[in-house]
Amino acid sequence: MTHAHHRLEFAGTDALGACFAKNGATFRECVFNSASLECGTLDGVFVDCHFRDIEWYWGLFNGALFAGCVFERCVFRGTSFQSCRFVECLFADCQFLPDNLDTPCSATRVRWYACRNQGSVGWASVCQPGQR
């Protein structure tokens, strides 16, 4: 069963952890705020969603689709992006950092279409449109 969410706001580590645990869920015009998440897989479909002040440690973005999403002040530590598609997304003041074992973020078989960066650290090493 696919879970569909529309115009909802999720705040805090527990709420986001439970929300993202629903494999293959669809989120449209949702807001995700203030969380610190360790490990975990993020898949599903995210359309016109806003991710704000979220820290992912050893996260796995796996086969997810992000269209028209904004990532604002998010921190990705050792996060792996695998077979995802990012379409017209904005990354504003985000950080793509190594984990505590000095393993950098990675992107394999990721497609970046018309995505933009505003002041994000490490953007060029992970999110180079057309390079993956």
Short mmCIF file of N, CA and C in Angstrom, two decimals:
data_model
loop_
_atom_site.label_atom_id
_atom_site.label_comp_id
_atom_site.label_asym_id
_atom_site.label_seq_id
_atom_site.Cartn_x
_atom_site.Cartn_y
_atom_site.Cartn_z
N MET A 1 0.83 -1.17 0.00
CA MET A 1 0.00 0.00 0.00
C MET A 1 0.88 1.24 0.00
N THR A 2 0.63 2.16 -0.91
CA THR A 2 1.39 3.39 -0.99
C THR A 2 0.74 4.45 -0.11
N HIS A 3 1.55 5.13 0.65
CA HIS A 3 1.07 6.20 1.53
C HIS A 3 1.23 7.52 0.80
N ALA A 4 0.17 8.32 0.72
CA ALA A 4 0.21 9.63 0.08
C ALA A 4 -0.04 10.71 1.13
N HIS A 5 0.78 11.74 1.09
CA HIS A 5 0.69 12.84 2.05
C HIS A 5 0.65 14.14 1.26
N HIS A 6 -0.25 15.04 1.62
CA HIS A 6 -0.41 16.29 0.90
C HIS A 6 -0.53 17.45 1.89
N ARG A 7 0.32 18.46 1.70
CA ARG A 7 0.30 19.68 2.51
C ARG A 7 0.33 19.43 4.01
N LEU A 8 1.23 18.57 4.43
CA LEU A 8 1.40 18.29 5.86
C LEU A 8 2.75 18.83 6.31
N GLU A 9 2.87 19.09 7.59
CA GLU A 9 4.14 19.50 8.16
C GLU A 9 4.59 18.46 9.18
N PHE A 10 5.84 18.05 9.06
CA PHE A 10 6.45 17.08 9.96
C PHE A 10 7.61 17.77 10.66
N ALA A 11 7.66 17.71 11.98
CA ALA A 11 8.72 18.38 12.72
C ALA A 11 9.28 17.47 13.80
N GLY A 12 10.60 17.50 13.93
CA GLY A 12 11.28 16.73 14.96
C GLY A 12 11.77 15.39 14.47
N THR A 13 12.75 14.87 15.16
CA THR A 13 13.40 13.63 14.77
C THR A 13 12.44 12.44 14.75
N ASP A 14 11.62 12.29 15.77
CA ASP A 14 10.69 11.15 15.81
C ASP A 14 9.69 11.20 14.67
N ALA A 15 9.10 12.36 14.42
CA ALA A 15 8.10 12.50 13.36
C ALA A 15 8.69 12.23 11.99
N LEU A 16 9.88 12.79 11.72
CA LEU A 16 10.49 12.57 10.41
C LEU A 16 10.96 11.13 10.25
N GLY A 17 11.52 10.55 11.30
CA GLY A 17 11.97 9.15 11.24
C GLY A 17 10.82 8.22 10.90
N ALA A 18 9.68 8.41 11.56
CA ALA A 18 8.50 7.57 11.30
C ALA A 18 7.96 7.82 9.90
N CYS A 19 7.96 9.07 9.49
CA CYS A 19 7.44 9.44 8.18
C CYS A 19 8.28 8.81 7.06
N PHE A 20 9.60 8.92 7.16
CA PHE A 20 10.48 8.40 6.12
C PHE A 20 10.59 6.88 6.14
N ALA A 21 10.14 6.24 7.20
CA ALA A 21 10.18 4.78 7.29
C ALA A 21 9.12 4.13 6.40
N LYS A 22 8.19 4.90 5.91
CA LYS A 22 7.13 4.38 5.02
C LYS A 22 7.70 4.28 3.61
N ASN A 23 8.19 3.12 3.25
CA ASN A 23 8.83 2.92 1.96
C ASN A 23 7.87 3.24 0.82
N GLY A 24 8.40 3.98 -0.15
CA GLY A 24 7.64 4.27 -1.36
C GLY A 24 6.53 5.29 -1.19
N ALA A 25 6.53 6.03 -0.09
CA ALA A 25 5.47 7.01 0.15
C ALA A 25 5.61 8.20 -0.81
N THR A 26 4.50 8.89 -1.01
CA THR A 26 4.46 10.08 -1.85
C THR A 26 4.13 11.29 -0.99
N PHE A 27 4.91 12.35 -1.17
CA PHE A 27 4.72 13.58 -0.42
C PHE A 27 4.60 14.73 -1.40
N ARG A 28 3.54 15.50 -1.26
CA ARG A 28 3.32 16.64 -2.15
C ARG A 28 3.08 17.88 -1.29
N GLU A 29 3.90 18.92 -1.53
CA GLU A 29 3.79 20.19 -0.82
C GLU A 29 3.86 20.02 0.69
N CYS A 30 4.73 19.14 1.13
CA CYS A 30 4.93 18.90 2.57
C CYS A 30 6.16 19.65 3.05
N VAL A 31 6.19 19.92 4.35
CA VAL A 31 7.32 20.60 4.98
C VAL A 31 7.90 19.67 6.04
N PHE A 32 9.23 19.54 6.01
CA PHE A 32 9.96 18.69 6.95
C PHE A 32 10.94 19.59 7.70
N ASN A 33 10.81 19.66 9.03
CA ASN A 33 11.58 20.61 9.84
C ASN A 33 12.36 19.94 10.96
N SER A 34 13.52 20.48 11.23
CA SER A 34 14.28 20.29 12.46
C SER A 34 14.38 18.86 12.95
N ALA A 35 15.33 18.13 12.39
CA ALA A 35 15.53 16.75 12.82
C ALA A 35 17.00 16.38 12.67
N SER A 36 17.39 15.40 13.45
CA SER A 36 18.72 14.81 13.36
C SER A 36 18.51 13.31 13.16
N LEU A 37 18.80 12.83 11.95
CA LEU A 37 18.51 11.45 11.59
C LEU A 37 19.80 10.69 11.34
N GLU A 38 19.90 9.50 11.91
CA GLU A 38 21.07 8.66 11.72
C GLU A 38 20.68 7.41 10.97
N CYS A 39 21.47 7.10 9.93
CA CYS A 39 21.20 5.95 9.06
C CYS A 39 19.82 6.13 8.43
N GLY A 40 19.21 5.08 8.06
CA GLY A 40 17.88 5.16 7.47
C GLY A 40 17.90 5.40 5.98
N THR A 41 16.88 4.91 5.34
CA THR A 41 16.74 5.04 3.90
C THR A 41 15.62 6.00 3.58
N LEU A 42 15.86 6.86 2.63
CA LEU A 42 14.84 7.79 2.16
C LEU A 42 14.56 7.45 0.70
N ASP A 43 13.36 6.94 0.45
CA ASP A 43 12.96 6.66 -0.93
C ASP A 43 11.59 7.30 -1.14
N GLY A 44 10.95 7.03 -2.21
CA GLY A 44 9.63 7.60 -2.45
C GLY A 44 9.68 8.78 -3.40
N VAL A 45 8.58 9.53 -3.40
CA VAL A 45 8.41 10.66 -4.31
C VAL A 45 8.11 11.90 -3.49
N PHE A 46 8.84 12.97 -3.77
CA PHE A 46 8.69 14.24 -3.06
C PHE A 46 8.51 15.33 -4.10
N VAL A 47 7.34 15.97 -4.11
CA VAL A 47 7.03 17.01 -5.09
C VAL A 47 6.74 18.32 -4.35
N ASP A 48 7.48 19.36 -4.70
CA ASP A 48 7.30 20.69 -4.11
C ASP A 48 7.34 20.66 -2.58
N CYS A 49 8.28 19.90 -2.04
CA CYS A 49 8.44 19.79 -0.59
C CYS A 49 9.59 20.68 -0.12
N HIS A 50 9.58 21.00 1.16
CA HIS A 50 10.60 21.87 1.75
C HIS A 50 11.24 21.13 2.92
N PHE A 51 12.55 20.96 2.86
CA PHE A 51 13.33 20.30 3.91
C PHE A 51 14.17 21.39 4.58
N ARG A 52 13.98 21.60 5.89
CA ARG A 52 14.63 22.71 6.56
C ARG A 52 15.28 22.24 7.87
N ASP A 53 16.56 22.58 8.03
CA ASP A 53 17.29 22.31 9.29
C ASP A 53 17.27 20.83 9.67
N ILE A 54 17.62 19.99 8.71
CA ILE A 54 17.67 18.54 8.94
C ILE A 54 19.11 18.07 8.78
N GLU A 55 19.55 17.23 9.71
CA GLU A 55 20.88 16.65 9.60
C GLU A 55 20.74 15.15 9.37
N TRP A 56 21.33 14.69 8.26
CA TRP A 56 21.34 13.26 7.94
C TRP A 56 22.75 12.74 8.17
N TYR A 57 22.87 11.72 8.98
CA TYR A 57 24.16 11.08 9.22
C TYR A 57 24.07 9.66 8.69
N TRP A 58 24.94 9.31 7.77
CA TRP A 58 24.94 8.00 7.12
C TRP A 58 23.59 7.68 6.47
N GLY A 59 22.94 8.68 5.97
CA GLY A 59 21.65 8.47 5.30
C GLY A 59 21.84 7.83 3.94
N LEU A 60 20.82 7.15 3.50
CA LEU A 60 20.81 6.57 2.16
C LEU A 60 19.57 7.07 1.43
N PHE A 61 19.80 7.90 0.45
CA PHE A 61 18.73 8.34 -0.44
C PHE A 61 18.75 7.34 -1.59
N ASN A 62 17.75 6.48 -1.68
CA ASN A 62 17.80 5.35 -2.60
C ASN A 62 16.60 5.34 -3.54
N GLY A 63 16.84 5.66 -4.81
CA GLY A 63 15.80 5.60 -5.82
C GLY A 63 14.69 6.60 -5.64
N ALA A 64 14.94 7.67 -4.91
CA ALA A 64 13.90 8.67 -4.65
C ALA A 64 13.83 9.68 -5.79
N LEU A 65 12.66 10.29 -5.91
CA LEU A 65 12.44 11.36 -6.87
C LEU A 65 12.10 12.63 -6.10
N PHE A 66 12.85 13.69 -6.37
CA PHE A 66 12.61 14.99 -5.76
C PHE A 66 12.36 15.97 -6.89
N ALA A 67 11.19 16.58 -6.93
CA ALA A 67 10.86 17.55 -7.99
C ALA A 67 10.39 18.85 -7.35
N GLY A 68 11.08 19.93 -7.68
CA GLY A 68 10.71 21.23 -7.16
C GLY A 68 10.89 21.38 -5.67
N CYS A 69 11.80 20.63 -5.09
CA CYS A 69 12.01 20.65 -3.64
C CYS A 69 13.08 21.67 -3.25
N VAL A 70 12.98 22.15 -2.01
CA VAL A 70 13.96 23.06 -1.45
C VAL A 70 14.58 22.39 -0.23
N PHE A 71 15.91 22.37 -0.21
CA PHE A 71 16.67 21.88 0.93
C PHE A 71 17.37 23.10 1.52
N GLU A 72 17.00 23.48 2.73
CA GLU A 72 17.51 24.69 3.33
C GLU A 72 18.20 24.38 4.66
N ARG A 73 19.47 24.76 4.75
CA ARG A 73 20.29 24.54 5.95
C ARG A 73 20.30 23.07 6.37
N CYS A 74 20.34 22.18 5.42
CA CYS A 74 20.45 20.74 5.72
C CYS A 74 21.91 20.34 5.74
N VAL A 75 22.22 19.37 6.58
CA VAL A 75 23.59 18.86 6.69
C VAL A 75 23.55 17.38 6.33
N PHE A 76 24.37 17.00 5.37
CA PHE A 76 24.48 15.61 4.93
C PHE A 76 25.87 15.13 5.31
N ARG A 77 25.98 14.19 6.25
CA ARG A 77 27.28 13.68 6.69
C ARG A 77 27.42 12.22 6.24
N GLY A 78 28.35 11.99 5.33
CA GLY A 78 28.57 10.64 4.83
C GLY A 78 27.33 10.05 4.16
N THR A 79 26.49 10.91 3.65
CA THR A 79 25.23 10.48 3.04
C THR A 79 25.47 9.95 1.64
N SER A 80 24.76 8.89 1.29
CA SER A 80 24.88 8.27 -0.02
C SER A 80 23.60 8.49 -0.82
N PHE A 81 23.75 9.05 -1.99
CA PHE A 81 22.63 9.26 -2.90
C PHE A 81 22.77 8.22 -4.02
N GLN A 82 21.81 7.32 -4.13
CA GLN A 82 21.89 6.22 -5.10
C GLN A 82 20.66 6.22 -6.01
N SER A 83 20.87 6.30 -7.31
CA SER A 83 19.80 6.17 -8.30
C SER A 83 18.62 7.09 -8.04
N CYS A 84 18.90 8.31 -7.60
CA CYS A 84 17.85 9.30 -7.36
C CYS A 84 17.75 10.26 -8.54
N ARG A 85 16.63 10.97 -8.57
CA ARG A 85 16.46 12.05 -9.55
C ARG A 85 16.07 13.31 -8.79
N PHE A 86 16.80 14.38 -9.08
CA PHE A 86 16.52 15.68 -8.51
C PHE A 86 16.17 16.60 -9.68
N VAL A 87 14.96 17.14 -9.68
CA VAL A 87 14.48 17.97 -10.78
C VAL A 87 14.12 19.35 -10.23
N GLU A 88 14.80 20.37 -10.74
CA GLU A 88 14.52 21.76 -10.36
C GLU A 88 14.49 21.95 -8.84
N CYS A 89 15.48 21.40 -8.15
CA CYS A 89 15.58 21.54 -6.70
C CYS A 89 16.58 22.64 -6.35
N LEU A 90 16.39 23.23 -5.18
CA LEU A 90 17.29 24.25 -4.67
C LEU A 90 17.93 23.74 -3.38
N PHE A 91 19.26 23.87 -3.31
CA PHE A 91 20.01 23.56 -2.10
C PHE A 91 20.57 24.89 -1.59
N ALA A 92 20.03 25.38 -0.46
CA ALA A 92 20.42 26.69 0.07
C ALA A 92 21.10 26.51 1.43
N ASP A 93 22.35 26.95 1.50
CA ASP A 93 23.12 26.92 2.75
C ASP A 93 23.19 25.52 3.36
N CYS A 94 23.29 24.51 2.52
CA CYS A 94 23.43 23.12 2.98
C CYS A 94 24.91 22.78 3.11
N GLN A 95 25.19 21.65 3.74
CA GLN A 95 26.56 21.17 3.87
C GLN A 95 26.63 19.69 3.52
N PHE A 96 27.56 19.34 2.67
CA PHE A 96 27.83 17.95 2.29
C PHE A 96 29.19 17.62 2.88
N LEU A 97 29.18 16.92 4.01
CA LEU A 97 30.39 16.72 4.81
C LEU A 97 30.73 15.24 4.96
N PRO A 98 32.00 14.93 5.25
CA PRO A 98 32.35 13.53 5.56
C PRO A 98 31.80 13.13 6.92
N ASP A 99 31.67 11.82 7.12
CA ASP A 99 31.23 11.30 8.41
C ASP A 99 32.43 11.25 9.37
N ASN A 100 32.24 10.67 10.54
CA ASN A 100 33.32 10.63 11.53
C ASN A 100 34.48 9.73 11.12
N LEU A 101 34.30 8.90 10.08
CA LEU A 101 35.38 8.07 9.56
C LEU A 101 36.02 8.71 8.33
N ASP A 102 35.67 9.96 8.07
CA ASP A 102 36.17 10.75 6.95
C ASP A 102 35.69 10.23 5.59
N THR A 103 34.55 9.54 5.57
CA THR A 103 33.94 9.08 4.32
C THR A 103 33.05 10.19 3.78
N PRO A 104 33.32 10.66 2.58
CA PRO A 104 32.52 11.77 2.04
C PRO A 104 31.14 11.31 1.56
N CYS A 105 30.30 12.26 1.32
CA CYS A 105 29.02 11.97 0.67
C CYS A 105 29.30 11.47 -0.74
N SER A 106 28.38 10.65 -1.25
CA SER A 106 28.58 10.12 -2.61
C SER A 106 27.27 10.14 -3.37
N ALA A 107 27.40 10.15 -4.68
CA ALA A 107 26.23 10.10 -5.56
C ALA A 107 26.54 9.16 -6.72
N THR A 108 25.76 8.09 -6.82
CA THR A 108 25.95 7.11 -7.88
C THR A 108 24.65 6.98 -8.66
N ARG A 109 24.76 7.05 -9.96
CA ARG A 109 23.60 6.95 -10.86
C ARG A 109 22.50 7.94 -10.48
N VAL A 110 22.91 9.15 -10.12
CA VAL A 110 21.96 10.20 -9.76
C VAL A 110 21.83 11.15 -10.95
N ARG A 111 20.62 11.60 -11.19
CA ARG A 111 20.36 12.56 -12.26
C ARG A 111 19.97 13.89 -11.63
N TRP A 112 20.65 14.95 -12.04
CA TRP A 112 20.39 16.30 -11.54
C TRP A 112 19.89 17.11 -12.73
N TYR A 113 18.67 17.61 -12.67
CA TYR A 113 18.09 18.39 -13.76
C TYR A 113 17.74 19.79 -13.24
N ALA A 114 18.43 20.80 -13.76
CA ALA A 114 18.14 22.20 -13.45
C ALA A 114 18.11 22.48 -11.96
N CYS A 115 19.00 21.86 -11.19
CA CYS A 115 19.09 22.12 -9.75
C CYS A 115 20.01 23.31 -9.52
N ARG A 116 19.80 24.01 -8.40
CA ARG A 116 20.57 25.20 -8.08
C ARG A 116 21.16 25.12 -6.68
N ASN A 117 22.26 25.82 -6.52
CA ASN A 117 22.94 25.90 -5.24
C ASN A 117 23.05 27.36 -4.83
N GLN A 118 22.75 27.64 -3.56
CA GLN A 118 22.96 28.97 -3.01
C GLN A 118 23.75 28.82 -1.71
N GLY A 119 25.06 28.94 -1.81
CA GLY A 119 25.90 28.96 -0.63
C GLY A 119 26.13 27.64 0.08
N SER A 120 25.92 26.53 -0.59
CA SER A 120 26.12 25.22 0.06
C SER A 120 27.58 24.81 0.00
N VAL A 121 28.05 24.20 1.08
CA VAL A 121 29.42 23.70 1.19
C VAL A 121 29.46 22.26 0.69
N GLY A 122 30.40 21.96 -0.21
CA GLY A 122 30.56 20.60 -0.72
C GLY A 122 29.63 20.26 -1.87
N TRP A 123 28.84 21.20 -2.31
CA TRP A 123 27.88 20.99 -3.42
C TRP A 123 28.58 20.46 -4.67
N ALA A 124 29.66 21.08 -5.07
CA ALA A 124 30.33 20.71 -6.32
C ALA A 124 30.86 19.28 -6.30
N SER A 125 31.24 18.78 -5.14
CA SER A 125 31.80 17.42 -5.09
C SER A 125 30.74 16.34 -5.16
N VAL A 126 29.48 16.68 -4.91
CA VAL A 126 28.41 15.68 -4.89
C VAL A 126 27.38 15.94 -5.97
N CYS A 127 26.99 17.17 -6.14
CA CYS A 127 25.82 17.50 -6.97
C CYS A 127 26.20 18.20 -8.26
N GLN A 128 27.02 17.56 -9.06
CA GLN A 128 27.40 18.17 -10.32
C GLN A 128 26.46 17.71 -11.41
N PRO A 129 25.51 18.56 -11.77
CA PRO A 129 24.54 18.18 -12.81
C PRO A 129 25.24 17.70 -14.07
N GLY A 130 24.75 16.60 -14.61
CA GLY A 130 25.30 16.06 -15.84
C GLY A 130 26.55 15.22 -15.66
N GLN A 131 27.06 15.11 -14.46
CA GLN A 131 28.31 14.38 -14.22
C GLN A 131 28.08 12.96 -13.74
N ARG A 132 26.87 12.58 -13.44
CA ARG A 132 26.61 11.25 -12.88
C ARG A 132 25.78 10.43 -13.82
#
